[in-house]
Amino acid sequence: MEADILHSGFDGLRLTVQTEIPSDLRAELQDTKLAAIANIRETELERDGIPFGVRRSGGMAFSVHTGKYGAEWLFADPENRAPNNPGVTVDFRAFLLATGGLRAAREHFEECMTALGMPYADTQIRVSRTDFAVDILAPWFEPNREALVLPPGTKNREFCEADTSETHAVNADKMNLRRCDSEGSISV
């Protein structure tokens, strides 16, 4: 039995930066977020020609994105930041990584940090998560839940078709992360 590798590469990359946003950027983000709350939709903030979509809510003080081919940016409020927590979290989109790789992610990161007016040193950056994917074409392949070696406490689910009992995906995770089924679909 043979399988063709269609693509392999990074599927996810999350960085944290131990820095704080400048006060002028904080003021702009605060005003844009208030506009997003008033309009009940995300509002765009442009800096040095780069559009940043500012959301009205998010996991940190400011939740921003650079489009579906860019990255998610989460900024802690420097006036109310928990000690030892990073000030900036950057989660790169899968499409950027699939088409441009790590080089495109680095270029996007540097371009955005410059546009945001946020100097940093390499020692302030931490890789907090990476995902690597291999897409294969193997029509004969059927995921087998019993073949997974799992740590204690990990949830394990199998996704089968009702009428044929054909297995489409096997999911094993602790935090309900991504799963990729045999059809090539990714769900979160």
PDB file of C-alpha atoms in Angstrom:
ATOM      1  CA  MET A   1       0.000   0.000   0.000  1.00  0.00           C
ATOM      2  CA  GLU A   2       1.294   3.404  -0.934  1.00  0.00           C
ATOM      3  CA  ALA A   3       0.407   6.885   0.193  1.00  0.00           C
ATOM      4  CA  ASP A   4       1.204  10.182  -1.461  1.00  0.00           C
ATOM      5  CA  ILE A   5       2.329  13.086   0.701  1.00  0.00           C
ATOM      6  CA  LEU A   6       0.400  16.080  -0.576  1.00  0.00           C
ATOM      7  CA  HIS A   7       1.865  18.658   1.782  1.00  0.00           C
ATOM      8  CA  SER A   8       3.843  18.826   4.980  1.00  0.00           C
ATOM      9  CA  GLY A   9       4.670  21.843   7.059  1.00  0.00           C
ATOM     10  CA  PHE A  10       3.737  23.973  10.008  1.00  0.00           C
ATOM     11  CA  ASP A  11       0.015  24.242  10.605  1.00  0.00           C
ATOM     12  CA  GLY A  12       0.135  26.433  13.695  1.00  0.00           C
ATOM     13  CA  LEU A  13       2.628  28.675  15.461  1.00  0.00           C
ATOM     14  CA  ARG A  14       2.060  30.735  18.591  1.00  0.00           C
ATOM     15  CA  LEU A  15       4.604  33.182  19.966  1.00  0.00           C
ATOM     16  CA  THR A  16       4.595  35.259  23.119  1.00  0.00           C
ATOM     17  CA  VAL A  17       6.580  38.452  23.484  1.00  0.00           C
ATOM     18  CA  GLN A  18       7.570  39.717  26.917  1.00  0.00           C
ATOM     19  CA  THR A  19       6.935  43.396  26.191  1.00  0.00           C
ATOM     20  CA  GLU A  20       4.254  46.023  26.587  1.00  0.00           C
ATOM     21  CA  ILE A  21       2.380  48.017  23.999  1.00  0.00           C
ATOM     22  CA  PRO A  22       3.362  51.706  23.821  1.00  0.00           C
ATOM     23  CA  SER A  23       0.983  54.206  25.419  1.00  0.00           C
ATOM     24  CA  ASP A  24       0.019  55.793  22.065  1.00  0.00           C
ATOM     25  CA  LEU A  25      -0.891  52.360  20.657  1.00  0.00           C
ATOM     26  CA  ARG A  26      -2.863  51.555  23.813  1.00  0.00           C
ATOM     27  CA  ALA A  27      -4.877  54.769  23.379  1.00  0.00           C
ATOM     28  CA  GLU A  28      -5.563  53.983  19.697  1.00  0.00           C
ATOM     29  CA  LEU A  29      -6.564  50.402  20.505  1.00  0.00           C
ATOM     30  CA  GLN A  30      -8.818  51.584  23.342  1.00  0.00           C
ATOM     31  CA  ASP A  31     -10.605  54.102  21.085  1.00  0.00           C
ATOM     32  CA  THR A  32     -10.973  51.551  18.281  1.00  0.00           C
ATOM     33  CA  LYS A  33     -12.268  48.905  20.686  1.00  0.00           C
ATOM     34  CA  LEU A  34     -14.851  51.352  22.070  1.00  0.00           C
ATOM     35  CA  ALA A  35     -15.973  52.058  18.478  1.00  0.00           C
ATOM     36  CA  ALA A  36     -16.219  48.301  17.850  1.00  0.00           C
ATOM     37  CA  ILE A  37     -18.354  47.904  20.987  1.00  0.00           C
ATOM     38  CA  ALA A  38     -20.612  50.803  19.948  1.00  0.00           C
ATOM     39  CA  ASN A  39     -20.991  49.445  16.392  1.00  0.00           C
ATOM     40  CA  ILE A  40     -21.309  45.828  17.584  1.00  0.00           C
ATOM     41  CA  ARG A  41     -18.701  44.700  15.043  1.00  0.00           C
ATOM     42  CA  GLU A  42     -14.966  44.751  14.614  1.00  0.00           C
ATOM     43  CA  THR A  43     -13.399  48.036  13.584  1.00  0.00           C
ATOM     44  CA  GLU A  44     -10.276  48.571  11.525  1.00  0.00           C
ATOM     45  CA  LEU A  45      -7.184  50.357  12.777  1.00  0.00           C
ATOM     46  CA  GLU A  46      -4.516  51.085  10.161  1.00  0.00           C
ATOM     47  CA  ARG A  47      -0.864  51.552  11.085  1.00  0.00           C
ATOM     48  CA  ASP A  48       1.843  52.045   8.451  1.00  0.00           C
ATOM     49  CA  GLY A  49      -0.441  50.688   5.742  1.00  0.00           C
ATOM     50  CA  ILE A  50      -1.291  47.488   7.629  1.00  0.00           C
ATOM     51  CA  PRO A  51      -4.975  47.041   8.526  1.00  0.00           C
ATOM     52  CA  PHE A  52      -5.592  45.581  11.986  1.00  0.00           C
ATOM     53  CA  GLY A  53      -9.128  44.368  12.734  1.00  0.00           C
ATOM     54  CA  VAL A  54      -9.874  45.269  16.366  1.00  0.00           C
ATOM     55  CA  ARG A  55     -12.543  43.130  18.013  1.00  0.00           C
ATOM     56  CA  ARG A  56     -14.935  44.300  20.685  1.00  0.00           C
ATOM     57  CA  SER A  57     -14.060  41.356  22.931  1.00  0.00           C
ATOM     58  CA  GLY A  58     -11.339  38.777  23.335  1.00  0.00           C
ATOM     59  CA  GLY A  59      -9.189  36.803  25.717  1.00  0.00           C
ATOM     60  CA  MET A  60      -6.929  39.733  26.614  1.00  0.00           C
ATOM     61  CA  ALA A  61      -7.462  43.488  26.782  1.00  0.00           C
ATOM     62  CA  PHE A  62      -7.181  43.885  23.012  1.00  0.00           C
ATOM     63  CA  SER A  63      -7.893  41.207  20.403  1.00  0.00           C
ATOM     64  CA  VAL A  64      -6.680  42.120  16.927  1.00  0.00           C
ATOM     65  CA  HIS A  65      -6.131  40.262  13.647  1.00  0.00           C
ATOM     66  CA  THR A  66      -4.393  40.957  10.361  1.00  0.00           C
ATOM     67  CA  GLY A  67      -6.809  39.070   8.129  1.00  0.00           C
ATOM     68  CA  LYS A  68      -7.339  35.436   7.292  1.00  0.00           C
ATOM     69  CA  TYR A  69      -3.841  35.168   5.804  1.00  0.00           C
ATOM     70  CA  GLY A  70      -2.058  36.873   8.702  1.00  0.00           C
ATOM     71  CA  ALA A  71      -2.165  36.331  12.438  1.00  0.00           C
ATOM     72  CA  GLU A  72      -4.206  36.806  15.597  1.00  0.00           C
ATOM     73  CA  TRP A  73      -2.673  39.359  17.954  1.00  0.00           C
ATOM     74  CA  LEU A  74      -3.610  39.531  21.635  1.00  0.00           C
ATOM     75  CA  PHE A  75      -2.356  42.462  23.682  1.00  0.00           C
ATOM     76  CA  ALA A  76      -2.427  42.728  27.464  1.00  0.00           C
ATOM     77  CA  ASP A  77      -3.271  46.125  28.903  1.00  0.00           C
ATOM     78  CA  PRO A  78       0.008  47.507  30.299  1.00  0.00           C
ATOM     79  CA  GLU A  79      -1.966  49.325  32.989  1.00  0.00           C
ATOM     80  CA  ASN A  80      -3.571  46.089  34.204  1.00  0.00           C
ATOM     81  CA  ARG A  81      -1.222  43.255  33.236  1.00  0.00           C
ATOM     82  CA  ALA A  82      -0.764  40.224  35.450  1.00  0.00           C
ATOM     83  CA  PRO A  83       2.849  39.829  36.570  1.00  0.00           C
ATOM     84  CA  ASN A  84       4.947  37.341  34.573  1.00  0.00           C
ATOM     85  CA  ASN A  85       2.356  37.158  31.781  1.00  0.00           C
ATOM     86  CA  PRO A  86       3.471  38.104  28.287  1.00  0.00           C
ATOM     87  CA  GLY A  87       2.261  41.428  26.967  1.00  0.00           C
ATOM     88  CA  VAL A  88       1.800  40.165  23.404  1.00  0.00           C
ATOM     89  CA  THR A  89       0.634  36.816  22.007  1.00  0.00           C
ATOM     90  CA  VAL A  90       0.764  36.161  18.267  1.00  0.00           C
ATOM     91  CA  ASP A  91      -1.025  33.154  16.754  1.00  0.00           C
ATOM     92  CA  PHE A  92      -0.216  32.732  13.053  1.00  0.00           C
ATOM     93  CA  ARG A  93      -2.928  31.515  10.698  1.00  0.00           C
ATOM     94  CA  ALA A  94      -2.537  28.114   9.050  1.00  0.00           C
ATOM     95  CA  PHE A  95      -2.835  29.527   5.516  1.00  0.00           C
ATOM     96  CA  LEU A  96       0.105  31.891   5.997  1.00  0.00           C
ATOM     97  CA  LEU A  97       2.229  29.020   7.286  1.00  0.00           C
ATOM     98  CA  ALA A  98       1.102  26.618   4.549  1.00  0.00           C
ATOM     99  CA  THR A  99       1.849  29.020   1.707  1.00  0.00           C
ATOM    100  CA  GLY A 100       4.838  30.949   3.043  1.00  0.00           C
ATOM    101  CA  GLY A 101       6.243  28.827   5.841  1.00  0.00           C
ATOM    102  CA  LEU A 102       8.206  30.135   8.791  1.00  0.00           C
ATOM    103  CA  ARG A 103       9.895  32.784   6.634  1.00  0.00           C
ATOM    104  CA  ALA A 104       6.516  34.412   5.856  1.00  0.00           C
ATOM    105  CA  ALA A 105       5.526  34.236   9.533  1.00  0.00           C
ATOM    106  CA  ARG A 106       8.751  35.931  10.591  1.00  0.00           C
ATOM    107  CA  GLU A 107       8.404  38.639   7.921  1.00  0.00           C
ATOM    108  CA  HIS A 108       4.774  39.271   8.919  1.00  0.00           C
ATOM    109  CA  PHE A 109       5.733  39.439  12.597  1.00  0.00           C
ATOM    110  CA  GLU A 110       8.583  41.899  12.015  1.00  0.00           C
ATOM    111  CA  GLU A 111       6.486  44.063   9.678  1.00  0.00           C
ATOM    112  CA  CYS A 112       3.613  44.264  12.189  1.00  0.00           C
ATOM    113  CA  MET A 113       5.850  44.915  15.200  1.00  0.00           C
ATOM    114  CA  THR A 114       7.469  47.801  13.288  1.00  0.00           C
ATOM    115  CA  ALA A 115       4.064  49.177  12.250  1.00  0.00           C
ATOM    116  CA  LEU A 116       2.848  48.956  15.845  1.00  0.00           C
ATOM    117  CA  GLY A 117       5.945  50.785  17.098  1.00  0.00           C
ATOM    118  CA  MET A 118       6.973  47.952  19.388  1.00  0.00           C
ATOM    119  CA  PRO A 119      10.721  47.371  19.643  1.00  0.00           C
ATOM    120  CA  TYR A 120      11.755  43.940  20.899  1.00  0.00           C
ATOM    121  CA  ALA A 121      14.774  41.682  21.255  1.00  0.00           C
ATOM    122  CA  ASP A 122      14.950  38.025  20.261  1.00  0.00           C
ATOM    123  CA  THR A 123      15.391  37.131  23.945  1.00  0.00           C
ATOM    124  CA  GLN A 124      11.860  38.449  24.633  1.00  0.00           C
ATOM    125  CA  ILE A 125      10.221  35.998  22.198  1.00  0.00           C
ATOM    126  CA  ARG A 126       9.039  32.546  23.251  1.00  0.00           C
ATOM    127  CA  VAL A 127       7.495  29.854  21.079  1.00  0.00           C
ATOM    128  CA  SER A 128       4.534  28.650  23.121  1.00  0.00           C
ATOM    129  CA  ARG A 129       3.005  26.247  20.602  1.00  0.00           C
ATOM    130  CA  THR A 130       3.743  24.670  17.239  1.00  0.00           C
ATOM    131  CA  ASP A 131       1.646  22.333  15.116  1.00  0.00           C
ATOM    132  CA  PHE A 132       3.134  20.347  12.244  1.00  0.00           C
ATOM    133  CA  ALA A 133       0.852  18.636   9.745  1.00  0.00           C
ATOM    134  CA  VAL A 134       1.377  16.026   7.056  1.00  0.00           C
ATOM    135  CA  ASP A 135      -1.433  15.725   4.509  1.00  0.00           C
ATOM    136  CA  ILE A 136      -1.510  12.325   2.851  1.00  0.00           C
ATOM    137  CA  LEU A 137      -3.600  10.833   0.091  1.00  0.00           C
ATOM    138  CA  ALA A 138      -4.303   7.249   1.090  1.00  0.00           C
ATOM    139  CA  PRO A 139      -7.850   6.140   0.188  1.00  0.00           C
ATOM    140  CA  TRP A 140      -7.243   2.780   1.866  1.00  0.00           C
ATOM    141  CA  PHE A 141      -6.367   4.389   5.213  1.00  0.00           C
ATOM    142  CA  GLU A 142      -8.881   4.264   8.039  1.00  0.00           C
ATOM    143  CA  PRO A 143      -8.008   5.841  11.405  1.00  0.00           C
ATOM    144  CA  ASN A 144      -7.854   3.331  14.259  1.00  0.00           C
ATOM    145  CA  ARG A 145      -8.509   4.572  17.775  1.00  0.00           C
ATOM    146  CA  GLU A 146      -6.800   1.547  19.321  1.00  0.00           C
ATOM    147  CA  ALA A 147      -3.510   2.471  17.629  1.00  0.00           C
ATOM    148  CA  LEU A 148      -3.204   5.738  19.592  1.00  0.00           C
ATOM    149  CA  VAL A 149      -0.903   5.886  22.595  1.00  0.00           C
ATOM    150  CA  LEU A 150      -2.461   8.402  24.970  1.00  0.00           C
ATOM    151  CA  PRO A 151      -1.416   9.940  28.273  1.00  0.00           C
ATOM    152  CA  PRO A 152      -3.760   9.420  31.237  1.00  0.00           C
ATOM    153  CA  GLY A 153      -6.787  11.717  31.276  1.00  0.00           C
ATOM    154  CA  THR A 154      -6.805  12.324  27.531  1.00  0.00           C
ATOM    155  CA  LYS A 155     -10.196  12.238  25.853  1.00  0.00           C
ATOM    156  CA  ASN A 156     -10.549   9.875  22.924  1.00  0.00           C
ATOM    157  CA  ARG A 157     -13.364  10.031  20.377  1.00  0.00           C
ATOM    158  CA  GLU A 158     -14.081   8.334  17.087  1.00  0.00           C
ATOM    159  CA  PHE A 159     -16.163   9.894  14.323  1.00  0.00           C
ATOM    160  CA  CYS A 160     -17.962   7.292  12.205  1.00  0.00           C
ATOM    161  CA  GLU A 161     -20.508   7.420   9.431  1.00  0.00           C
ATOM    162  CA  ALA A 162     -23.858   6.127  10.699  1.00  0.00           C
ATOM    163  CA  ASP A 163     -24.921   3.977   7.765  1.00  0.00           C
ATOM    164  CA  THR A 164     -21.551   2.411   6.822  1.00  0.00           C
ATOM    165  CA  SER A 165     -19.725   2.627  10.162  1.00  0.00           C
ATOM    166  CA  GLU A 166     -16.744   3.972   8.208  1.00  0.00           C
ATOM    167  CA  THR A 167     -14.354   5.891  10.462  1.00  0.00           C
ATOM    168  CA  HIS A 168     -13.680   9.441   9.277  1.00  0.00           C
ATOM    169  CA  ALA A 169     -11.566  10.768  12.123  1.00  0.00           C
ATOM    170  CA  VAL A 170     -10.076   9.908  15.468  1.00  0.00           C
ATOM    171  CA  ASN A 171      -9.648  12.671  18.009  1.00  0.00           C
ATOM    172  CA  ALA A 172      -7.392  12.529  21.032  1.00  0.00           C
ATOM    173  CA  ASP A 173      -6.781  15.669  23.048  1.00  0.00           C
ATOM    174  CA  LYS A 174      -6.838  17.248  26.453  1.00  0.00           C
ATOM    175  CA  MET A 175      -8.035  20.688  25.412  1.00  0.00           C
ATOM    176  CA  ASN A 176     -10.315  20.067  22.406  1.00  0.00           C
ATOM    177  CA  LEU A 177      -7.710  21.171  19.907  1.00  0.00           C
ATOM    178  CA  ARG A 178      -7.897  20.672  16.144  1.00  0.00           C
ATOM    179  CA  ARG A 179      -8.744  17.411  14.469  1.00  0.00           C
ATOM    180  CA  CYS A 180      -8.228  16.525  10.860  1.00  0.00           C
ATOM    181  CA  ASP A 181     -10.454  13.885   9.319  1.00  0.00           C
ATOM    182  CA  SER A 182      -9.697  11.517   6.456  1.00  0.00           C
ATOM    183  CA  GLU A 183     -11.518  13.854   4.069  1.00  0.00           C
ATOM    184  CA  GLY A 184      -8.977  16.593   4.752  1.00  0.00           C
ATOM    185  CA  SER A 185     -11.328  18.857   6.718  1.00  0.00           C
ATOM    186  CA  ILE A 186     -10.007  20.622   9.782  1.00  0.00           C
ATOM    187  CA  SER A 187     -12.323  21.495  12.616  1.00  0.00           C
ATOM    188  CA  VAL A 188     -11.721  23.256  15.874  1.00  0.00           C
TER     189      VAL A 188
END
